Short mmCIF file of C-alpha atoms and ligand atoms in Angstrom, two decimals:
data_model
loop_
_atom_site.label_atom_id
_atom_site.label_comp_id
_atom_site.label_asym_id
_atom_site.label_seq_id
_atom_site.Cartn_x
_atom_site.Cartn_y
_atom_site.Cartn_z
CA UNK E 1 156.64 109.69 56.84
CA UNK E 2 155.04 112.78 55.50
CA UNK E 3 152.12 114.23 56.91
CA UNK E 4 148.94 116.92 55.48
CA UNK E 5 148.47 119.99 57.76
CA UNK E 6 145.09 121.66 56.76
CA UNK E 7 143.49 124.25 58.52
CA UNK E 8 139.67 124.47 57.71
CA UNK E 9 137.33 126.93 57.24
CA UNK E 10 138.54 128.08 53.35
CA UNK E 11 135.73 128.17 50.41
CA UNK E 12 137.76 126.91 47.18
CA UNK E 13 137.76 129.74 44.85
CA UNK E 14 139.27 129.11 41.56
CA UNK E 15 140.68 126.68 38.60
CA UNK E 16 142.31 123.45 39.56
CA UNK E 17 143.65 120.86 37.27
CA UNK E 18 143.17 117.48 36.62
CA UNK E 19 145.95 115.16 36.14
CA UNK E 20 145.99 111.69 34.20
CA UNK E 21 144.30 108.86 35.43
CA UNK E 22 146.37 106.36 37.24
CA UNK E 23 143.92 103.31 36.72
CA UNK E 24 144.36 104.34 32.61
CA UNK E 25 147.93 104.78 33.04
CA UNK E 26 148.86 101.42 34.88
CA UNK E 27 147.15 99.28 32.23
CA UNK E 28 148.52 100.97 29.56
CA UNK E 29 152.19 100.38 30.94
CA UNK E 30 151.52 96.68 31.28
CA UNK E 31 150.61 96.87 27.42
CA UNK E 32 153.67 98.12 26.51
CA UNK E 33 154.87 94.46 27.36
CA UNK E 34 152.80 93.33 24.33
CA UNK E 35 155.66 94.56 21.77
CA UNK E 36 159.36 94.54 21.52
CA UNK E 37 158.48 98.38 20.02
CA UNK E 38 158.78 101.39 21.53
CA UNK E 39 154.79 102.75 23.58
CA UNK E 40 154.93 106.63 24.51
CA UNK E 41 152.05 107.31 26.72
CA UNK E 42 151.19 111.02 27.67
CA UNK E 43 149.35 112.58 30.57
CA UNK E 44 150.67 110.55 33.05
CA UNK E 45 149.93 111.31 36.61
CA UNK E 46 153.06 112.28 38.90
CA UNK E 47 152.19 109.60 41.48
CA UNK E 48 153.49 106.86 43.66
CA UNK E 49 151.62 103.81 41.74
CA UNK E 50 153.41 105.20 38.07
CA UNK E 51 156.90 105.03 40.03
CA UNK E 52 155.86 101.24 40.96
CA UNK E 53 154.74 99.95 37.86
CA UNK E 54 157.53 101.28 36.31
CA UNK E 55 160.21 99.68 38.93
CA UNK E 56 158.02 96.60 38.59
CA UNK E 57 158.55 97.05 34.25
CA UNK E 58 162.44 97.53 34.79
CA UNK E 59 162.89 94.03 36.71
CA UNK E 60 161.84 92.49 33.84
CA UNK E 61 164.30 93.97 31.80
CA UNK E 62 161.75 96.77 29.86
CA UNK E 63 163.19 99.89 29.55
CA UNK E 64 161.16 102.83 31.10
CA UNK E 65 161.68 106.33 30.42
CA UNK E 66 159.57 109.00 32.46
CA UNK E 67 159.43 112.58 32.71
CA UNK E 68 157.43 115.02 34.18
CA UNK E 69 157.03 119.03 33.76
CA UNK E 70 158.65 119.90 30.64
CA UNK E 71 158.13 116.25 29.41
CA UNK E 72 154.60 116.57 29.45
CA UNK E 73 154.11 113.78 31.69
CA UNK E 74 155.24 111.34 29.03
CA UNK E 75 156.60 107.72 29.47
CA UNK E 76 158.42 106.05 26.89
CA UNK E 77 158.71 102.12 27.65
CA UNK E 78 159.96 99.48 25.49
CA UNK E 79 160.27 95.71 26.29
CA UNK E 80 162.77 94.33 23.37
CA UNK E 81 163.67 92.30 25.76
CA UNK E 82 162.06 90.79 28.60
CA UNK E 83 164.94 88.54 30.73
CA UNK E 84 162.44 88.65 33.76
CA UNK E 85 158.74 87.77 32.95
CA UNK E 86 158.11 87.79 36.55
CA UNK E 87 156.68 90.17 38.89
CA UNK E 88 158.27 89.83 42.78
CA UNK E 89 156.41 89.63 45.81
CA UNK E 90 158.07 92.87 47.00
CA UNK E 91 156.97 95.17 44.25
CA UNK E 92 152.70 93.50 44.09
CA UNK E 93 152.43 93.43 47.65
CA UNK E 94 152.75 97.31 47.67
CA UNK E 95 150.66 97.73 44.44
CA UNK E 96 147.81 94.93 43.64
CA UNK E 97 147.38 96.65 40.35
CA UNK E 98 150.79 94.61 39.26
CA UNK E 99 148.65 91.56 38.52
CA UNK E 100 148.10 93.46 35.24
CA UNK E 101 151.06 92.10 33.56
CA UNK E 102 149.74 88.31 34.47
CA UNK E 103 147.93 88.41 30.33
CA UNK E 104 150.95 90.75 28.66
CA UNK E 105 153.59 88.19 29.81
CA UNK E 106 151.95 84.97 29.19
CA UNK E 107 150.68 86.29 25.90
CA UNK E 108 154.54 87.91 24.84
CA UNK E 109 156.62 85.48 26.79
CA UNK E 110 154.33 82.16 26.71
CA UNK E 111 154.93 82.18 30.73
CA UNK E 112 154.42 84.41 33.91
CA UNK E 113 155.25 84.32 37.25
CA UNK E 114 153.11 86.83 39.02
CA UNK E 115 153.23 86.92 43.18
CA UNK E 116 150.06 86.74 44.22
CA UNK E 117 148.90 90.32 45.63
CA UNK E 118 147.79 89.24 49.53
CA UNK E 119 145.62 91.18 51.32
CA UNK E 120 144.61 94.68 50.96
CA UNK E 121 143.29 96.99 53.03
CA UNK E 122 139.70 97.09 51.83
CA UNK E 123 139.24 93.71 51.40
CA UNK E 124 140.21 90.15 49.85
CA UNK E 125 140.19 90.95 46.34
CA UNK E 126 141.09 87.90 44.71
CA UNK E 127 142.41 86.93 41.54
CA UNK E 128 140.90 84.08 40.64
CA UNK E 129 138.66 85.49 37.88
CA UNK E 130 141.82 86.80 36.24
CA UNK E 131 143.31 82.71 36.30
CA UNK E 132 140.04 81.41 35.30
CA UNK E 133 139.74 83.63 32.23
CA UNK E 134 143.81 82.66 31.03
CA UNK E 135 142.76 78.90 31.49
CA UNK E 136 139.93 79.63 29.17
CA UNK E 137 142.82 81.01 27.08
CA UNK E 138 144.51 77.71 27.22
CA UNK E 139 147.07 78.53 30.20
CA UNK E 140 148.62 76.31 32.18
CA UNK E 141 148.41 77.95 35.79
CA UNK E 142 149.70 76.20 38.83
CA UNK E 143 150.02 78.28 41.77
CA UNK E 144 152.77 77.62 44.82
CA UNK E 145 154.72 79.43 47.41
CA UNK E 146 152.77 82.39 46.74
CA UNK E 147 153.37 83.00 43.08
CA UNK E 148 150.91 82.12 40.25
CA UNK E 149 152.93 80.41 37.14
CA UNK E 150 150.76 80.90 33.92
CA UNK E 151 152.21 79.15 30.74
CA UNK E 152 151.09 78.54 26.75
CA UNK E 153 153.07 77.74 23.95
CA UNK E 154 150.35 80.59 22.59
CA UNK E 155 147.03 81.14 24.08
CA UNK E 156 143.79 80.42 22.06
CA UNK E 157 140.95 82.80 21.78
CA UNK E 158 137.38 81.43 23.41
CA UNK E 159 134.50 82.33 24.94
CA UNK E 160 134.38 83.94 28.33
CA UNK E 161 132.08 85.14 30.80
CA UNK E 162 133.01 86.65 34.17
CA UNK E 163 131.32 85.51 36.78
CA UNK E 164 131.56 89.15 38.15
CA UNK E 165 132.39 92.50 36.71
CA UNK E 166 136.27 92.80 36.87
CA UNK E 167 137.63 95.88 36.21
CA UNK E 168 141.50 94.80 35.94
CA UNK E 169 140.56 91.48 35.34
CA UNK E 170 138.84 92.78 31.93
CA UNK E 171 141.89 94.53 31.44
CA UNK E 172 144.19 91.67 32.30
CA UNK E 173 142.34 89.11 30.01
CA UNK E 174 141.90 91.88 26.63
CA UNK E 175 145.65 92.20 27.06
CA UNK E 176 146.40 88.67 26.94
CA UNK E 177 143.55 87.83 24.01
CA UNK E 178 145.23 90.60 21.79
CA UNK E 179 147.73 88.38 20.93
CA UNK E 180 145.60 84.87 21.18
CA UNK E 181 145.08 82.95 18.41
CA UNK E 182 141.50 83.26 17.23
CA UNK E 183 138.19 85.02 18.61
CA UNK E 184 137.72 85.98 22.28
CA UNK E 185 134.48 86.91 23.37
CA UNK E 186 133.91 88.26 26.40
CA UNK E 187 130.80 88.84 28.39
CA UNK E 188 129.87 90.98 31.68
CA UNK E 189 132.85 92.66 31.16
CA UNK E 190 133.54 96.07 33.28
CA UNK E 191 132.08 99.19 31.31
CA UNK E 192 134.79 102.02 32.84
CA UNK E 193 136.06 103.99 30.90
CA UNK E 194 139.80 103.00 31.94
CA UNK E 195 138.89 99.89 29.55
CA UNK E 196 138.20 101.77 26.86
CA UNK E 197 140.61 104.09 26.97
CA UNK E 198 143.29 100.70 27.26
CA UNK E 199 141.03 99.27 24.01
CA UNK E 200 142.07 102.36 22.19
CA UNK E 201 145.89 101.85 23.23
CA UNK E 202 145.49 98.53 21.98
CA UNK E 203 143.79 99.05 18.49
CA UNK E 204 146.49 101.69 17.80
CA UNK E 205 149.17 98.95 18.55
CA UNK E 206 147.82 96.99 15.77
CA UNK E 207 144.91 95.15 18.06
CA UNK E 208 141.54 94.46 16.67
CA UNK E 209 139.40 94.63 19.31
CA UNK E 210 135.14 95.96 19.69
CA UNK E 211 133.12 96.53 22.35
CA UNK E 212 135.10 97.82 24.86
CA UNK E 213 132.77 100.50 27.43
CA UNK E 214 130.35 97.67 26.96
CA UNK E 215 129.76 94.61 28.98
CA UNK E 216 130.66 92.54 25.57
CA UNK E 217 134.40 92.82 24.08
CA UNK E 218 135.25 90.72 20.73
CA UNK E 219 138.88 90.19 20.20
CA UNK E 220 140.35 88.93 16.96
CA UNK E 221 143.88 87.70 18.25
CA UNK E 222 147.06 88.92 16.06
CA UNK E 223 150.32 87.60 15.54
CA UNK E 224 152.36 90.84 16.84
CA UNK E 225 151.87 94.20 18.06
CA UNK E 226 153.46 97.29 17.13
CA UNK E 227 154.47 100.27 19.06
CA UNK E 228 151.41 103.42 19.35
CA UNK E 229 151.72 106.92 21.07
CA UNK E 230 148.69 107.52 23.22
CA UNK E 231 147.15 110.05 25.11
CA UNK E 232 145.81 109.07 28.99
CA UNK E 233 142.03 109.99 29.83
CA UNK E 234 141.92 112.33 32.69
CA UNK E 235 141.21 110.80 36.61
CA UNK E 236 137.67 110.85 36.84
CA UNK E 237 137.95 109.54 40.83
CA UNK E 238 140.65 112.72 41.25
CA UNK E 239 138.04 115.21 39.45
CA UNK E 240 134.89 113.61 41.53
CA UNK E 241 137.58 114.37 45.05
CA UNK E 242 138.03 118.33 43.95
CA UNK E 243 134.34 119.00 42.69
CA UNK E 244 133.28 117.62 46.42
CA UNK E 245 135.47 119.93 47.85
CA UNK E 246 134.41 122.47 45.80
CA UNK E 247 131.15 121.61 47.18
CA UNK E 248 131.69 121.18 50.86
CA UNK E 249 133.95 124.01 51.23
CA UNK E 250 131.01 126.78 50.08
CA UNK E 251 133.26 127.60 47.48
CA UNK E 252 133.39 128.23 43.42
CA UNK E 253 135.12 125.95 41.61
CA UNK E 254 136.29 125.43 37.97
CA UNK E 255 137.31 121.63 37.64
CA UNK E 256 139.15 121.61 34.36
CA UNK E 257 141.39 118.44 32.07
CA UNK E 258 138.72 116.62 33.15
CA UNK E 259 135.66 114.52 31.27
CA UNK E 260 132.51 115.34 32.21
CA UNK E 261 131.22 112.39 30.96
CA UNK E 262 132.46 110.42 33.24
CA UNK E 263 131.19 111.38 36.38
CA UNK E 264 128.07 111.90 35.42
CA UNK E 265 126.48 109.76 38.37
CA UNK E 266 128.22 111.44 41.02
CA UNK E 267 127.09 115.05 39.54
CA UNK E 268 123.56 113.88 39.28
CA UNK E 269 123.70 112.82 43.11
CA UNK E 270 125.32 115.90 43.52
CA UNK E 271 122.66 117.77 42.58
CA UNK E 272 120.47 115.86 44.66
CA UNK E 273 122.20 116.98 47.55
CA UNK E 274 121.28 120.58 46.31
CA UNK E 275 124.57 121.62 44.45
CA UNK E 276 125.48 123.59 42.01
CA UNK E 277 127.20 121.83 39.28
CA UNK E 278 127.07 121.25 35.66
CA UNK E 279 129.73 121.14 32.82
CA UNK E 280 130.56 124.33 31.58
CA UNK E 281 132.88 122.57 28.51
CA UNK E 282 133.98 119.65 26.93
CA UNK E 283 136.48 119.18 30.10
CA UNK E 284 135.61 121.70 32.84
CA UNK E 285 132.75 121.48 35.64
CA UNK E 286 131.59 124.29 37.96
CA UNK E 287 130.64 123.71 40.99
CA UNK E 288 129.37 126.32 43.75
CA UNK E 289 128.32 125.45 47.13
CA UNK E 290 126.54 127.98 49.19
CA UNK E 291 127.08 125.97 52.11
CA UNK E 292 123.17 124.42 52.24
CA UNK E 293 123.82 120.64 51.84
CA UNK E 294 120.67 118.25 51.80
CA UNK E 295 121.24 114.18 52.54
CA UNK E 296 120.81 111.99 49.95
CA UNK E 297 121.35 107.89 49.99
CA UNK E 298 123.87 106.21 47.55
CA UNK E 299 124.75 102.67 46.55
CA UNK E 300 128.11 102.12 44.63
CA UNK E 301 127.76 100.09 41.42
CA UNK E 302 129.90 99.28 38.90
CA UNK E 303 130.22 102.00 35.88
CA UNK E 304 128.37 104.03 35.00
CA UNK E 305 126.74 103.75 38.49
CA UNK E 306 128.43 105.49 41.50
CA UNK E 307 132.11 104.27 42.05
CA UNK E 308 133.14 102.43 45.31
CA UNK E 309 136.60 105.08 44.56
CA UNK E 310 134.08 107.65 45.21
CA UNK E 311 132.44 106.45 48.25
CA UNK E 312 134.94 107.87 50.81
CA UNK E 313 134.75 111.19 49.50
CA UNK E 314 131.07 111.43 49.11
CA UNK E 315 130.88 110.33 52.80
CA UNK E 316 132.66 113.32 53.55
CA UNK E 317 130.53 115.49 52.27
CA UNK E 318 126.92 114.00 53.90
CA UNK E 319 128.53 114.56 57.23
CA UNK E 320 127.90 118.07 56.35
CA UNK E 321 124.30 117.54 54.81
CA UNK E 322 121.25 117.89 56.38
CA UNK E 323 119.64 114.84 57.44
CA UNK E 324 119.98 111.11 57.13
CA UNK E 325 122.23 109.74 54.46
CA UNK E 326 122.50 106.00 53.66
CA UNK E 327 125.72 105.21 51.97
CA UNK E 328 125.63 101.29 50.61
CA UNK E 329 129.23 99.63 49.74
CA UNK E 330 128.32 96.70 46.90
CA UNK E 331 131.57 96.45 45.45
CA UNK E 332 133.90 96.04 48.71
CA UNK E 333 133.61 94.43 51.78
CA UNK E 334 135.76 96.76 54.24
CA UNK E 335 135.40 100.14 52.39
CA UNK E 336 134.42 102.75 55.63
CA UNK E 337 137.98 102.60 57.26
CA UNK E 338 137.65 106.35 56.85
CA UNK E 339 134.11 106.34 58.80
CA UNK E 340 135.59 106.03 62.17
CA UNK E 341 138.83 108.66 61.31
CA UNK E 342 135.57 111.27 60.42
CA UNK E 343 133.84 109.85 63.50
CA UNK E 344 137.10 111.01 65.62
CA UNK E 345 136.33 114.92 64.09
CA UNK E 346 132.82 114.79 64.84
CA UNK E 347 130.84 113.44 62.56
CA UNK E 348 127.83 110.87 63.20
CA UNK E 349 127.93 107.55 61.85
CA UNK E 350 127.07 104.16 62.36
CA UNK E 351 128.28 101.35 60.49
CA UNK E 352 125.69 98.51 59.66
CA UNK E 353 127.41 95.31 57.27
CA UNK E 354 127.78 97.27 53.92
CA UNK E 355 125.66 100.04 55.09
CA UNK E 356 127.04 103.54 56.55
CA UNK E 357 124.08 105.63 58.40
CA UNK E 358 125.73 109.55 58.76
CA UNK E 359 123.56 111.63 59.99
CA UNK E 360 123.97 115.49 59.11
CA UNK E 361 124.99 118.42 60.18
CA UNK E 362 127.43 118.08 62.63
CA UNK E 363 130.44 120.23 62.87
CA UNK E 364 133.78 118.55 62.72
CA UNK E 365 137.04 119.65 64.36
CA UNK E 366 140.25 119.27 63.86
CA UNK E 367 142.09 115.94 64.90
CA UNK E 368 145.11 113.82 64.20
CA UNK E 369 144.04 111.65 61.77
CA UNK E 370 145.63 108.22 59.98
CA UNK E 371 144.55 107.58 56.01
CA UNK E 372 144.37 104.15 55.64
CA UNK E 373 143.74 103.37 51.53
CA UNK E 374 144.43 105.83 48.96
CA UNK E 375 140.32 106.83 48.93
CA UNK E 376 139.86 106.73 52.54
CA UNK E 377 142.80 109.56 52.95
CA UNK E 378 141.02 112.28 50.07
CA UNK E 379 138.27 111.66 52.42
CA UNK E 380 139.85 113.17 55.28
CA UNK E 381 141.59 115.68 53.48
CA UNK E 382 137.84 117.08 52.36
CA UNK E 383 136.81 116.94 55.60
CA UNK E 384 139.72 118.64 57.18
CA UNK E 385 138.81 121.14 54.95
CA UNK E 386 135.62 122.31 56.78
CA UNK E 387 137.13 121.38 60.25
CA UNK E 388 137.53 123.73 62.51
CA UNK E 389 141.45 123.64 63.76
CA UNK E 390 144.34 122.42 61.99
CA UNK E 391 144.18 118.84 61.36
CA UNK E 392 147.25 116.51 61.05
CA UNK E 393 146.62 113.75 58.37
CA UNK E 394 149.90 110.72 59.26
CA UNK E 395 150.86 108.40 56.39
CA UNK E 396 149.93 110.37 53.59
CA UNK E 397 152.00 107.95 51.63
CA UNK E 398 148.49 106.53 50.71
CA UNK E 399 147.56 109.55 49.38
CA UNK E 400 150.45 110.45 47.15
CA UNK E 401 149.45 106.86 45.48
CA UNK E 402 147.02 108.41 43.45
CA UNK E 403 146.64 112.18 43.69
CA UNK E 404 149.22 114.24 42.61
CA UNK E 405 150.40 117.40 43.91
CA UNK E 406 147.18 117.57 46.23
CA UNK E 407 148.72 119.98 48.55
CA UNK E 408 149.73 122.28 46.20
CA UNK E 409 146.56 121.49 43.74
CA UNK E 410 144.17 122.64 46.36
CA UNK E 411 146.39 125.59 47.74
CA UNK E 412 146.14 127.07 44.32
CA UNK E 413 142.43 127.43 44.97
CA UNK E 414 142.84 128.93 48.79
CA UNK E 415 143.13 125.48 51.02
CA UNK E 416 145.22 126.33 53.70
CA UNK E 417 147.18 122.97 53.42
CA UNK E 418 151.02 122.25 53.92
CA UNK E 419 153.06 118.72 53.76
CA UNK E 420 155.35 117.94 56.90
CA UNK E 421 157.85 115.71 56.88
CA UNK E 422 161.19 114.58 55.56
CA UNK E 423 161.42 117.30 52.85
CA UNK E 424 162.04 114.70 49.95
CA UNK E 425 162.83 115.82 46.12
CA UNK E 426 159.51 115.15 44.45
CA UNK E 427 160.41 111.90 43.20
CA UNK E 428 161.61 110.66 46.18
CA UNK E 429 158.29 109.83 47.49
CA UNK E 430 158.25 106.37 46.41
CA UNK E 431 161.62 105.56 48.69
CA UNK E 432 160.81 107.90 51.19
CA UNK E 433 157.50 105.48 52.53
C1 EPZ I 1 139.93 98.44 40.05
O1 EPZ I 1 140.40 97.50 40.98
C2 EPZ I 1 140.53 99.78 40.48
N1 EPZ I 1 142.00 99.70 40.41
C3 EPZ I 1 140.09 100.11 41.90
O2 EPZ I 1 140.60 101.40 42.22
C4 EPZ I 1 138.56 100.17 41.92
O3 EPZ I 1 138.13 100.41 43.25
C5 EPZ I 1 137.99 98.82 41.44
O4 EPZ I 1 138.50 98.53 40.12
C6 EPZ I 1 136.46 98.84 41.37
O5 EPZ I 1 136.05 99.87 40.52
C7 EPZ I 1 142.60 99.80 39.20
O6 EPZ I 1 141.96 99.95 38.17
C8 EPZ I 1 144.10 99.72 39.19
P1 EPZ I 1 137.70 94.66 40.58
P2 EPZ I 1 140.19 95.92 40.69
O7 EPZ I 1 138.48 93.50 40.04
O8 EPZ I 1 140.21 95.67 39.25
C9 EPZ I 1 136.11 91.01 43.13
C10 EPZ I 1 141.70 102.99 43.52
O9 EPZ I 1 141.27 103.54 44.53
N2 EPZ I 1 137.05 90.20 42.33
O10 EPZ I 1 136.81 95.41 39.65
O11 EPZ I 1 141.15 95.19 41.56
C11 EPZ I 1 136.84 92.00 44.02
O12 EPZ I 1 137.23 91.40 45.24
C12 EPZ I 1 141.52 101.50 43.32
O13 EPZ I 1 142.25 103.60 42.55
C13 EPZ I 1 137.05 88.82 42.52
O14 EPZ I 1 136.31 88.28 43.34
O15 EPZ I 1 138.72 95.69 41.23
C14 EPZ I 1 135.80 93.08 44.21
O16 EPZ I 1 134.91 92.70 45.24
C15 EPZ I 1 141.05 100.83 44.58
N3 EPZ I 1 137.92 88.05 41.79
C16 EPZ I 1 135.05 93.10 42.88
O17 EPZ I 1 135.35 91.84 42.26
C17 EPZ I 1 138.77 88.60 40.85
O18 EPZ I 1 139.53 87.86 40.20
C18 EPZ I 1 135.50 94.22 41.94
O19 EPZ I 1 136.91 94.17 41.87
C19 EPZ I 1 138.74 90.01 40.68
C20 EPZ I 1 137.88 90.79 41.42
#
């Protein structure tokens, strides 16, 4: 397995790029299974989740095209055929975001067998909101040996309101409602802007569909979808990981590709914290620590409040902060894996239910570390970078999940950061783990 050497102590200096966002990217694959047409998706993120979905896309008999570099991180899928509307066991238990196909196939196929995803590392996370919503929908769903069978001769639109803010199952349910028969409402739906962004996919496939970014989304079911070409927002979570560094490292740092917009409540707690940062343009933030951090509580809330994907990283950084910072997980239950890894370099934290205490400053040295989610290991990697030593960062196959490139992304902007490890072509991360 391949592991992060970092060796602290550098001030990012520079431009750094932000890639595609995988939580766009992995819904809009799953839509692809809406149409026997051809769906080319650009800006796709080089990362371990993409290479899932698509092995996941291919067992059902889709075809997937996907290229990097020259291709402009482009994906051309088409499902003419789908043999296989079933997604295994061995492909969701690695990737929980598989349960996205659960609406395409029932609504394209009229069944789906989708494994149900298990545990995960930062907590339960059900489905059942996703089931409820397609029985609404006038599914069928019996669940057994660890699968979930949905089935409709062709799903009905209705009303539906989530009993809590969903962000895939919002996704999940659209998906399957773009293809209903009649009107789906759809109330306290998730606001981020991955569901927008998977509206617009959908609308250009033929879907008529308003309201998505709000916590009401009308559907008007159609009779078939058509193929689209469609652009991926940028990753908002990987943006929010290299503006912290920008600020913990003392550095100055142009954050470019990336939308503002959307990170608006970390740059406002940000500046609460007494940094430097504002948008410079449409897609680039500065940021500029001068190494003076002050502590400043947060709560994570569902968009636009402060992510729970941003939680980690923001803990990071009020290690480093002067005074007492009061971090409050509302979204998951085991979300501060990472608190005890930064505990091991030094920092000070206590863990009370769903609240972290971290009191700040305290310097943190270098240790061998293990990431644990995909989150939880950017959190280490920021702290490593003010560490002082060379830290070792093991199963960094959690990392290359969602970020791509990170080592050589933040040695572009003076990280002293290598990868270890079996020295695998690119794309053979995804075997390699
Ligand atoms: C999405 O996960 C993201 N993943 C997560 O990002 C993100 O942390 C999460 O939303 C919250 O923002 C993708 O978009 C692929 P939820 P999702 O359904 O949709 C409970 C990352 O780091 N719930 O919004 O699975 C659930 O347990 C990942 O990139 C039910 O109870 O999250 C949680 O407590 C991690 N029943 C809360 O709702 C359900 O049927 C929010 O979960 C569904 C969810």
């Amino acid at each position: 397995m391949d592991k992060l050497v970092i060796r602290g102590g550098n001030p990012l200096i520079g431009t750094i790029r932000v890639s595609g966002a995988k939580n766009a990217a992995l819904p809009a694959m799953a839509a692809a299974l809406l149409t026997d047409e051809p769906v080319v998706l650009e800006n796709i993120p080089d990362v371990r989740d993409i290479q899932t979905e698509r092995k996941l896309l291919e067992s059902m008999g889709a075809e997937v095209e996907l290229g990097y570099g020259r291709a402009h991180h482009r994906t051309t899928l088409c499902a003419r055929k789908l043999a296989n509307p079933e997604a295994a066991y061995e492909l969701v238990k690695t990737m929980r975001a598989s349960t996205l196909v659960l609406g395409p196939l029932v609504a394209r196929c009229g069944v789906a067998r989708v494994s149900l995803p298990g545990g995960c590392a930062i907590g339960a996370r059900p489905i059942d909101l996703h089931i409820k919503g397609l029985e609404r929908l006038g599914a069928t769903i019996t669940t057994e040996h660890g699968y979930v069978e949905a089935r409709a001769e062709r799903l009905r639109g209705n009303q539906i309101v989530f009993e809590k803010i969903t962000v895939t199952g919002t996704e999940d349910l659209m998906m399957a409602a773009a293809l209903a028969d009649g009107l789906t409402v759809m109330e306290n739906c998730a606001r981020e802007p991955e569901v927008a962004d998977l509206a617009a996919l959908l609308n250009k496939m033929g879907a008529r569909i308003e309201g998505a970014g709000t916590s009401t989304i009308s559907i008007h079911g159609v009779e078939k979808l058509h193929g689209a070409r469609h652009r991926i927002i940028p990753d908002r979570v990987e943006a929010a990981t290299f503006i912290i560094a920008g600020a913990l490292s003392g550095g100055d740092l142009l954050v470019t590709g990336c939308d503002p917009h959307h990170v608006t409540a970390l740059l406002q707690k940000l500046e609460e914290n007494g940094v430097k940062v504002r948008a410079i343009t449409s897609d680039t933030v500065r940021v500029e620590g001068d190494g003076a951090l002050h502590a400043s509580d947060v709560t994570t809330e569902e968009y636009p409040g402060f992510p729970t994907d941003m939680q980690a990283q923001y803990m990071a950084l009020t290690t480093q902060a002067e005074g007492t910072s009061v971090i409050t997980e509302n979204i998951f239950e085991n979300r501060f894996m990472h608190a005890q890894e930064l505990v091991r370099m030094g920092a000070n934290i206590k863990i009370e239910g769903r609240r972290a205490i971290v009191r700040g400053k305290t310097p943190l040295s270098a240790a061998a570390v293990l990431a644990s989610d995909l989150r939880a290991s950017a959190s280490l990697v920021l702290a490593a970078l003010v560490a002082e030593g060379e830290t070792i960062i093991d199963r960094v196959y959690h990392i290359d999940r969602g970020y791509e490139r990170i080592e050589e992304k933040l040695r572009g902007v003076g990280a002293q950061i290598k990868r270890i490890g079996e020295m695998l072509p690119r794309r053979g991360i995804a075997e390699a783990s």
